[in-house]
Short mmCIF file of C-alpha atoms and ligand atoms in Angstrom, two decimals:
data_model
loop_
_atom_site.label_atom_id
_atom_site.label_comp_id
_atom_site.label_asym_id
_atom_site.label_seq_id
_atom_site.Cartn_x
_atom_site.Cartn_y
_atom_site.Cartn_z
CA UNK W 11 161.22 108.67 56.74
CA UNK W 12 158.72 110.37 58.62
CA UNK W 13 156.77 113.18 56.72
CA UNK W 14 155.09 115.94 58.32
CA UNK W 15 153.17 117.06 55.97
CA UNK W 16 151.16 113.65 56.27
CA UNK W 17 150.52 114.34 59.56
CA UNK W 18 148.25 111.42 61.02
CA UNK W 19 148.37 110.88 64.53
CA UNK W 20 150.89 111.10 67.27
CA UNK W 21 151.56 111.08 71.22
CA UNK W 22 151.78 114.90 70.22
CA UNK W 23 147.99 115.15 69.16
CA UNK W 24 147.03 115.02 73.08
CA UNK W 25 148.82 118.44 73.67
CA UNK W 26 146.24 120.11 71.26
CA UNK W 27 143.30 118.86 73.25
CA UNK W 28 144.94 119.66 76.89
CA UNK W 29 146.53 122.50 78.62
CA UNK W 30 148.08 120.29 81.13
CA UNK W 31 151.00 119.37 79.73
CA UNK W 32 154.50 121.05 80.71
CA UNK W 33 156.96 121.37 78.12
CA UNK W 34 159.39 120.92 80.54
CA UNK W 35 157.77 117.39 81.86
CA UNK W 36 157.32 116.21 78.70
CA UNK W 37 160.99 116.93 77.59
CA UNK W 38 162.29 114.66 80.65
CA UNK W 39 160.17 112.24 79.68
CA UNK W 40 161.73 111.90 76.25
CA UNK W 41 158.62 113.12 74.12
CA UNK W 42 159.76 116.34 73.10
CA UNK W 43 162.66 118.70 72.84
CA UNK W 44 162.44 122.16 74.26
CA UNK W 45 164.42 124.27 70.81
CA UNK W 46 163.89 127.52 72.46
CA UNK W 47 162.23 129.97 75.11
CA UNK W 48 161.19 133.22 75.44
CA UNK W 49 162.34 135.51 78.80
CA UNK W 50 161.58 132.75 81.46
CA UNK W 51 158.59 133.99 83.76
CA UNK W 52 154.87 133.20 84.68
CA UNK W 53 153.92 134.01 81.22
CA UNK W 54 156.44 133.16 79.04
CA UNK W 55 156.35 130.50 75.60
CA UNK W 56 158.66 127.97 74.22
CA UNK W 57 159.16 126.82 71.17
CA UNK W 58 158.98 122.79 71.10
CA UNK W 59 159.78 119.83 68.97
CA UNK W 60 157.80 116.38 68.98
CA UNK W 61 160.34 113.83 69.52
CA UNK W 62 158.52 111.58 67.49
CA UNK W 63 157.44 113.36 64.42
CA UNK W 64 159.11 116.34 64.19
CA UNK W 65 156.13 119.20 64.59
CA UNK W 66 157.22 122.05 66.39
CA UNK W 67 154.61 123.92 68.52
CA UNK W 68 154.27 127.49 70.29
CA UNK W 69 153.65 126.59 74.09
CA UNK W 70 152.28 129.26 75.81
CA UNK W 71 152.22 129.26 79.62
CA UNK W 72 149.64 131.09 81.14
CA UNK W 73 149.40 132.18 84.52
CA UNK W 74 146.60 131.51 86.49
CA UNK W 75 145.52 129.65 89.53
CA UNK W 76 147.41 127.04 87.63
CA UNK W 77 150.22 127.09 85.28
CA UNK W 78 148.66 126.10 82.02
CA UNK W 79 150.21 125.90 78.51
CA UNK W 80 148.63 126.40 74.79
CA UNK W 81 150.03 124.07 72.75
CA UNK W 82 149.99 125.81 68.95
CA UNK W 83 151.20 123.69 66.10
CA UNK W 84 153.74 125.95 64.13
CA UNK W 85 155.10 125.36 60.77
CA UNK W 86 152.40 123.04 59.65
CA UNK W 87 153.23 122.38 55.82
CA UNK W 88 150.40 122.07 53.44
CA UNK W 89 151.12 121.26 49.49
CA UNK W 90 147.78 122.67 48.58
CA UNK W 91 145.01 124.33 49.82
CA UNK W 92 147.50 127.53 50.24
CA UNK W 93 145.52 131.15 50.72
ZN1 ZN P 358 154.35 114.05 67.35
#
């Protein structure tokens, strides 16, 4: 089983470091799964599931002279450490 809370490395690590990466894109390609969006618009977010481990992260796509999404890990469990 796959724990999250030992969170390592993943294909999902490379949306923290970009804002490239369309949700939408990536869910075609198989890497993630789209579990909900806001109002669709230019500036809108969805809420996204790695395919392969499970973390879920707030995308936010910004409007610009390119689209551009924020990728925000959400629910990120820790055991200790807790403030
Ligand atoms: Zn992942």
């Amino acid at each position: 089983m796959l724990r999250t809370n030992e969170h390592r490395s993943c294909c999902c690590d490379a949306y923290l470091d970009g804002d490239g990466y369309d949700p939408n894109e990536e869910e075609r390609a198989g890497n993630v799964r789209i579990v909900s969006t806001a109002e669709p618009g230019w500036s809108m977010t969805y809420r996204v599931q790695c395919a392969a481990c499970g973390r879920e992260f707030i995308v936010k796509q910004i409007d610009g002279p390119a689209l551009q999404w924020k990728w925000v890990p959400r629910g990120v469990k820790r055991k200790s450490g807790q403030r």
